Coordinates of C-alpha atoms and ligand atoms in Angstrom, one line a residue:
X1 CA 39.9 -14.3 -68.0
X2 CA 39.0 -16.5 -65.1
X3 CA 36.1 -16.1 -62.7
X4 CA 35.8 -16.7 -59.0
X5 CA 32.4 -16.8 -57.3
X6 CA 32.1 -16.8 -53.5
X7 CA 29.0 -17.7 -51.6
X8 CA 28.2 -15.4 -48.7
X9 CA 26.8 -17.4 -45.7
X10 CA 23.0 -17.3 -45.9
X11 CA 21.5 -15.1 -43.2
X12 CA 18.0 -16.5 -43.7
X13 CA 16.6 -19.8 -44.9
X14 CA 16.1 -20.0 -48.6
X15 CA 18.3 -17.1 -49.7
X16 CA 22.0 -16.9 -50.8
X17 CA 24.1 -14.1 -52.2
X18 CA 27.3 -14.4 -54.2
X19 CA 30.3 -12.2 -54.8
X20 CA 32.0 -12.4 -58.2
X21 CA 35.5 -11.6 -59.3
X22 CA 36.8 -11.7 -62.9
X23 CA 40.6 -11.8 -63.2
X24 CA 43.3 -11.6 -65.9
X25 CA 46.6 -13.0 -64.6
X26 CA 49.9 -13.0 -66.4
X27 CA 51.4 -15.0 -63.5
X28 CA 53.5 -12.2 -62.1
X29 CA 53.9 -8.4 -62.2
X30 CA 52.0 -5.8 -60.3
X31 CA 48.6 -6.7 -58.8
X32 CA 45.7 -4.4 -59.4
X33 CA 42.3 -4.6 -57.8
X34 CA 39.3 -2.7 -59.2
X35 CA 35.8 -2.7 -57.8
X36 CA 32.6 -0.7 -58.3
X37 CA 29.2 -0.2 -56.7
X38 CA 30.3 -0.7 -53.1
X39 CA 27.7 2.0 -52.7
X40 CA 25.2 -0.1 -54.6
X41 CA 23.3 2.8 -56.1
X42 CA 26.3 4.1 -58.0
X43 CA 26.5 2.7 -61.6
X44 CA 29.1 4.9 -63.5
X45 CA 32.0 2.7 -62.2
X46 CA 30.1 -0.6 -62.9
X47 CA 29.4 0.4 -66.6
X48 CA 33.0 1.5 -66.9
X49 CA 34.2 -1.9 -65.7
X50 CA 31.8 -3.6 -68.2
X51 CA 33.7 -1.8 -71.1
X52 CA 37.1 -2.2 -69.4
X53 CA 36.6 -6.0 -69.3
X54 CA 36.2 -6.1 -73.1
X55 CA 39.5 -4.1 -73.4
X56 CA 41.2 -6.5 -71.0
X57 CA 40.0 -9.5 -73.0
X58 CA 41.5 -8.0 -76.1
X59 CA 44.8 -7.2 -74.3
X60 CA 44.9 -10.7 -73.0
X61 CA 44.4 -12.2 -76.5
X62 CA 47.2 -10.0 -77.7
X63 CA 49.5 -11.0 -74.9
X64 CA 49.6 -7.5 -73.4
X65 CA 48.7 -8.3 -69.8
X66 CA 51.9 -8.1 -67.7
X67 CA 50.4 -8.2 -64.2
X68 CA 47.4 -9.5 -62.3
X69 CA 44.1 -7.6 -62.7
X70 CA 41.0 -8.3 -60.6
X71 CA 37.7 -6.8 -61.4
X72 CA 34.7 -6.9 -59.0
X73 CA 31.9 -5.1 -61.0
X74 CA 29.4 -5.3 -58.2
X75 CA 31.2 -5.2 -54.8
X76 CA 28.0 -5.1 -52.8
X77 CA 25.3 -7.7 -53.6
X78 CA 23.5 -6.9 -50.4
X79 CA 23.0 -3.2 -51.3
X80 CA 21.9 -4.1 -54.8
X81 CA 18.7 -5.5 -53.5
X82 CA 17.8 -2.6 -51.3
X83 CA 15.1 -0.7 -53.0
X84 CA 12.5 1.4 -51.2
X85 CA 9.4 2.9 -52.8
X86 CA 10.9 2.6 -56.2
X87 CA 14.3 4.0 -55.4
X88 CA 17.7 2.3 -54.9
X89 CA 19.0 2.7 -51.3
X90 CA 22.5 1.2 -51.7
X91 CA 24.6 3.6 -49.7
X92 CA 23.8 2.3 -46.2
X93 CA 23.1 -1.1 -44.9
X94 CA 19.4 -0.8 -44.2
X95 CA 19.6 -3.2 -41.2
X96 CA 22.2 -1.0 -39.3
X97 CA 22.2 2.2 -41.4
X98 CA 26.0 1.9 -41.6
X99 CA 27.6 3.4 -44.7
X100 CA 28.9 0.6 -46.8
X101 CA 32.1 2.5 -47.3
X102 CA 33.0 3.3 -43.7
X103 CA 34.3 1.2 -40.8
X104 CA 36.2 -1.4 -42.8
X105 CA 38.5 -3.7 -40.8
X106 CA 41.6 -2.2 -39.3
X107 CA 44.3 -4.5 -40.5
X108 CA 47.0 -3.0 -38.3
X109 CA 44.9 -3.7 -35.2
X110 CA 44.0 -7.2 -36.3
X111 CA 47.5 -8.3 -37.3
X112 CA 49.8 -6.0 -35.1
X113 CA 50.3 -8.4 -32.2
X114 CA 51.2 -11.3 -34.4
X115 CA 53.9 -9.2 -36.0
X116 CA 55.8 -8.7 -32.7
X117 CA 59.2 -10.2 -33.1
X118 CA 58.6 -11.2 -36.7
X119 CA 59.9 -8.1 -38.7
X120 CA 63.4 -7.9 -40.3
X121 CA 65.7 -5.0 -41.3
X122 CA 64.6 -5.6 -45.0
X123 CA 61.6 -3.5 -46.1
X124 CA 60.7 -5.8 -49.0
X125 CA 60.8 -8.8 -46.8
X126 CA 58.7 -7.0 -44.2
X127 CA 56.1 -6.2 -46.9
X128 CA 55.7 -10.0 -47.5
X129 CA 55.6 -10.8 -43.8
X130 CA 53.0 -8.1 -43.1
X131 CA 50.8 -9.1 -46.0
X132 CA 50.9 -12.7 -44.9
X133 CA 49.9 -11.6 -41.4
X134 CA 47.0 -9.6 -42.9
X135 CA 45.8 -12.7 -44.8
X136 CA 46.0 -14.8 -41.7
X137 CA 44.1 -12.2 -39.6
X138 CA 41.4 -11.9 -42.2
X139 CA 41.0 -15.6 -42.5
X140 CA 40.6 -15.9 -38.7
X141 CA 37.8 -13.4 -38.6
X142 CA 34.4 -14.6 -37.5
X143 CA 31.9 -12.2 -39.2
X144 CA 28.9 -11.3 -37.1
X145 CA 26.7 -10.2 -40.0
X146 CA 26.4 -10.6 -43.8
X147 CA 27.9 -7.1 -44.2
X148 CA 30.9 -8.0 -42.1
X149 CA 31.4 -11.1 -44.1
X150 CA 31.2 -9.0 -47.3
X151 CA 33.9 -6.7 -45.9
X152 CA 36.1 -9.6 -45.0
X153 CA 35.8 -11.2 -48.5
X154 CA 36.5 -8.0 -50.3
X155 CA 39.6 -7.4 -48.2
X156 CA 40.8 -10.9 -48.7
X157 CA 40.8 -10.2 -52.4
X158 CA 42.4 -6.8 -52.2
X159 CA 44.7 -6.6 -49.2
X160 CA 47.8 -7.6 -51.0
X161 CA 47.2 -5.6 -54.2
X162 CA 49.8 -3.0 -55.2
X163 CA 47.0 -0.8 -56.6
X164 CA 43.4 -0.6 -55.2
X165 CA 40.9 1.4 -57.3
X166 CA 37.5 1.8 -55.7
X167 CA 35.0 3.2 -58.3
X168 CA 32.3 5.4 -57.0
X169 CA 30.3 8.5 -58.0
X170 CA 29.0 11.6 -56.4
X171 CA 25.5 13.2 -56.6
X172 CA 26.4 15.7 -59.4
X173 CA 30.1 16.4 -59.8
X174 CA 33.1 16.7 -62.0
X175 CA 35.4 13.7 -62.0
X176 CA 37.6 13.6 -58.9
X177 CA 39.4 11.2 -56.6
X178 CA 40.6 10.8 -53.0
X179 CA 44.0 9.4 -52.2
X180 CA 46.8 9.6 -49.7
X181 CA 50.2 11.3 -50.1
X182 CA 52.1 8.1 -50.3
X183 CA 52.5 7.7 -54.1
X184 CA 52.8 11.1 -55.7
X185 CA 53.9 9.7 -59.1
X186 CA 50.9 7.4 -59.4
X187 CA 48.6 10.2 -58.1
X188 CA 49.8 12.4 -60.9
X189 CA 49.5 9.6 -63.5
X190 CA 45.9 8.8 -62.3
X191 CA 44.9 12.4 -63.1
X192 CA 46.7 12.5 -66.4
X193 CA 45.2 9.2 -67.5
X194 CA 41.6 9.5 -66.3
X195 CA 41.1 13.2 -66.8
X196 CA 40.0 13.7 -63.2
X197 CA 40.2 17.4 -62.5
X198 CA 40.7 17.2 -58.7
X199 CA 42.6 15.0 -56.3
X200 CA 41.5 15.4 -52.6
X201 CA 44.6 14.5 -50.6
X202 CA 44.4 13.0 -47.0
X203 CA 46.3 10.3 -45.2
X204 CA 43.7 9.8 -42.4
X205 CA 40.2 11.0 -43.3
X206 CA 38.5 9.1 -40.5
X207 CA 35.9 6.5 -40.9
X208 CA 38.2 3.9 -42.5
X209 CA 36.8 3.9 -46.0
X210 CA 37.7 0.9 -48.3
X211 CA 40.7 2.7 -49.9
X212 CA 42.1 3.9 -46.6
X213 CA 41.8 0.3 -45.1
X214 CA 44.7 -0.4 -47.5
X215 CA 47.0 2.5 -46.7
X216 CA 46.4 3.5 -43.0
X217 CA 47.5 0.1 -41.6
X218 CA 51.0 0.6 -43.1
X219 CA 51.3 4.0 -41.4
X220 CA 50.1 2.5 -38.1
X221 CA 52.6 -0.3 -38.3
X222 CA 55.4 2.2 -39.1
X223 CA 54.6 4.0 -35.9
X224 CA 54.3 0.7 -33.9
X225 CA 57.5 -0.8 -35.2
X226 CA 59.9 2.2 -35.6
X227 CA 63.0 0.1 -35.5
X228 CA 62.1 -1.8 -38.6
X229 CA 61.8 -0.5 -42.2
X230 CA 58.2 -0.7 -43.4
X231 CA 57.2 0.5 -46.8
X232 CA 53.9 1.9 -48.1
X233 CA 53.4 -0.7 -50.8
X234 CA 49.8 0.0 -51.8
X235 CA 48.4 2.9 -53.9
X236 CA 44.7 3.1 -53.0
X237 CA 42.2 5.6 -54.3
X238 CA 38.4 6.3 -54.3
X239 CA 37.5 7.5 -57.8
X240 CA 34.3 9.6 -58.1
X241 CA 33.1 9.1 -61.7
X242 CA 31.0 12.3 -61.8
X243 CA 27.3 12.1 -60.8
X244 CA 24.9 9.3 -60.2
X245 CA 23.1 10.0 -63.5
X246 CA 26.3 10.2 -65.5
X247 CA 25.8 6.6 -66.9
X248 CA 26.3 6.2 -70.7
X249 CA 28.2 3.8 -73.0
X250 CA 30.0 6.6 -74.8
X251 CA 31.4 8.1 -71.5
X252 CA 32.1 4.7 -70.0
X253 CA 34.0 3.5 -73.1
X254 CA 36.2 6.6 -73.0
X255 CA 36.7 6.1 -69.2
X256 CA 37.6 2.5 -69.8
X257 CA 40.3 3.5 -72.4
X258 CA 41.5 6.1 -69.9
X259 CA 41.7 3.4 -67.3
X260 CA 43.8 1.3 -69.7
X261 CA 46.2 4.2 -69.9
X262 CA 46.5 4.2 -66.2
X263 CA 47.0 0.4 -66.1
X264 CA 49.8 0.9 -68.6
X265 CA 51.4 3.6 -66.5
X266 CA 51.2 1.2 -63.5
X267 CA 53.0 -1.5 -65.5
X268 CA 50.1 -4.0 -65.6
X269 CA 49.5 -3.9 -69.4
X270 CA 51.7 -3.0 -72.4
X271 CA 50.7 -1.1 -75.5
X272 CA 48.3 1.1 -73.5
X273 CA 47.0 4.5 -74.6
X274 CA 49.2 7.4 -73.6
X275 CA 47.9 9.8 -70.9
X276 CA 46.0 12.6 -72.6
X277 CA 45.0 15.0 -69.8
X278 CA 46.7 17.6 -67.5
X279 CA 47.4 16.5 -63.9
X280 CA 44.5 16.9 -61.5
X281 CA 44.5 19.9 -59.2
X282 CA 45.6 18.6 -55.7
X283 CA 44.0 20.1 -52.6
X284 CA 43.8 18.9 -49.0
X285 CA 40.6 17.0 -48.2
X286 CA 40.2 19.3 -45.1
X287 CA 40.3 22.3 -47.5
X288 CA 36.9 21.2 -49.0
X289 CA 34.4 23.6 -47.5
X290 CA 30.8 22.6 -47.3
X291 CA 27.7 24.7 -48.2
X292 CA 24.7 24.4 -45.9
X293 CA 21.1 25.4 -46.4
X294 CA 20.0 28.2 -44.1
X295 CA 16.4 27.2 -44.7
X296 CA 14.4 24.4 -46.3
X297 CA 13.0 24.9 -49.7
X298 CA 13.6 24.6 -53.5
X299 CA 17.2 24.4 -54.6
X300 CA 18.2 26.2 -57.8
X301 CA 21.9 26.5 -58.9
X302 CA 23.6 29.5 -60.5
X303 CA 26.8 27.5 -61.3
X304 CA 27.6 24.0 -62.3
X305 CA 30.4 21.9 -60.8
X306 CA 33.7 22.7 -62.4
X307 CA 33.6 26.4 -61.8
X308 CA 36.4 28.2 -59.9
X309 CA 34.8 30.5 -57.4
X310 CA 35.7 33.2 -54.8
X311 CA 34.7 33.0 -51.2
X312 CA 31.1 34.2 -50.8
X313 CA 30.4 33.9 -54.5
X314 CA 26.7 32.9 -55.1
X315 CA 26.5 29.2 -56.1
X316 CA 22.7 29.0 -56.1
X317 CA 19.6 29.8 -54.0
X318 CA 17.1 28.1 -51.7
X319 CA 13.6 29.5 -52.1
X320 CA 10.6 29.1 -49.7
X321 CA 7.5 30.1 -51.7
X322 CA 5.4 30.1 -48.5
X323 CA 7.4 32.9 -46.7
X324 CA 8.5 34.2 -50.1
X325 CA 12.1 34.3 -48.8
X326 CA 15.0 33.4 -51.0
X327 CA 18.5 32.9 -49.5
X328 CA 21.7 32.5 -51.4
X329 CA 24.1 29.6 -51.2
X330 CA 27.5 31.2 -50.8
X331 CA 30.9 29.6 -51.4
X332 CA 32.4 28.9 -48.0
X333 CA 35.9 29.4 -49.4
X334 CA 37.7 30.1 -52.6
X335 CA 38.5 27.1 -54.9
X336 CA 36.9 24.6 -57.2
X337 CA 33.1 24.1 -56.9
X338 CA 33.3 20.4 -57.6
X339 CA 30.1 18.7 -56.3
X340 CA 26.5 19.5 -55.5
X341 CA 23.5 17.6 -54.2
X342 CA 21.3 15.7 -56.6
X343 CA 17.9 16.7 -55.2
X344 CA 16.3 20.0 -56.0
X345 CA 14.7 20.2 -52.5
X346 CA 16.4 20.5 -49.1
X347 CA 15.8 20.7 -45.4
X348 CA 17.2 23.5 -43.2
X349 CA 20.8 22.7 -42.3
X350 CA 21.4 20.2 -45.1
X351 CA 24.8 20.1 -46.7
X352 CA 24.4 20.9 -50.4
X353 CA 27.7 21.4 -52.1
X354 CA 31.5 21.4 -51.6
X355 CA 34.3 23.8 -52.8
X356 CA 37.8 22.4 -52.8
X357 CA 40.3 25.0 -51.6
X358 CA 44.0 25.1 -50.7
X359 CA 43.6 26.1 -47.1
X360 CA 42.3 23.8 -44.4
X361 CA 38.8 24.7 -43.2
X362 CA 37.7 21.5 -41.5
X363 CA 39.0 19.0 -38.9
X364 CA 37.7 15.7 -37.4
X365 CA 36.1 13.1 -39.6
X366 CA 36.4 14.5 -43.1
X367 CA 34.0 12.1 -44.9
X368 CA 30.3 12.6 -45.2
X369 CA 27.9 9.8 -44.1
Ligands
LIG1 ZN1 30.2 6.0 -53.2

């Protein structure tokens, strides 16, 4: 293992933040980039990477690393320091309230003009040319804030990876992941290896989340340069490792072993565990219907995430003890009740849960804030 530490440019006198990457490099083979805690209040992925790094050390000692693996356990040193009134607030940048996992740089927009007249009739060669143009465009950026510099640095590490795995968690949820349609075999392998029960599929979800920043640009360049063959070389995914409180060594050790199985399936290590799970249920991201609170009050749940439900089935209730009115929370569509809010109290109109169905029920930006 080697370690690279980058200093972010100080934004105020007397303070400095650093970004750390550990990597295991066999000198060739597929390149994998894993990060956790981009939403800095989400620890299940970070503890998974703690245990994964021990397994990677052993694999390296046994000569079983066959690719390049980068691990960034804390991808957001800015968010890690954001605590308010005793609670971590790592989802949004407190200075701008921008979600740390939205609005990442658009590599096709940054590098597109420089690619005019540069592409060939060879898709493999074009992948190299495009990745080089991405690297050059990222280097030329002049970040206007610490958060922008953080985004630049993370993309500089990840933009040329063949696999990008961004580890997150939900409020309370079964394990699921988001990905695009571009690599169906890896999508199936990811479910079979990790045990995720649901894959939410979308090519353009809006908001340019970190995973999408690695796949959408290739689609945009395919449209812009239709006379040249352009591949989709990167498999990128956002993995939701259950809920914010699902942090334990026992679970993370098993998740790390499961991740080793996926790294084996992706050809980055040899002698990996075999996939031990059924494939994840695949539904379109726009088929995930949201349940909203019709009044403010106390939230109680009748079902736990993981239940298959019918449309209008009762998931829980919101009770107002002042008016003594209790309203049901009804499934907006049939499908898998896969996530719900962490807090047992809500405001009127608040989104409280999602049910993943086969039929599109939403349009526009498909990601929450
Ligand atoms: Zn997250």
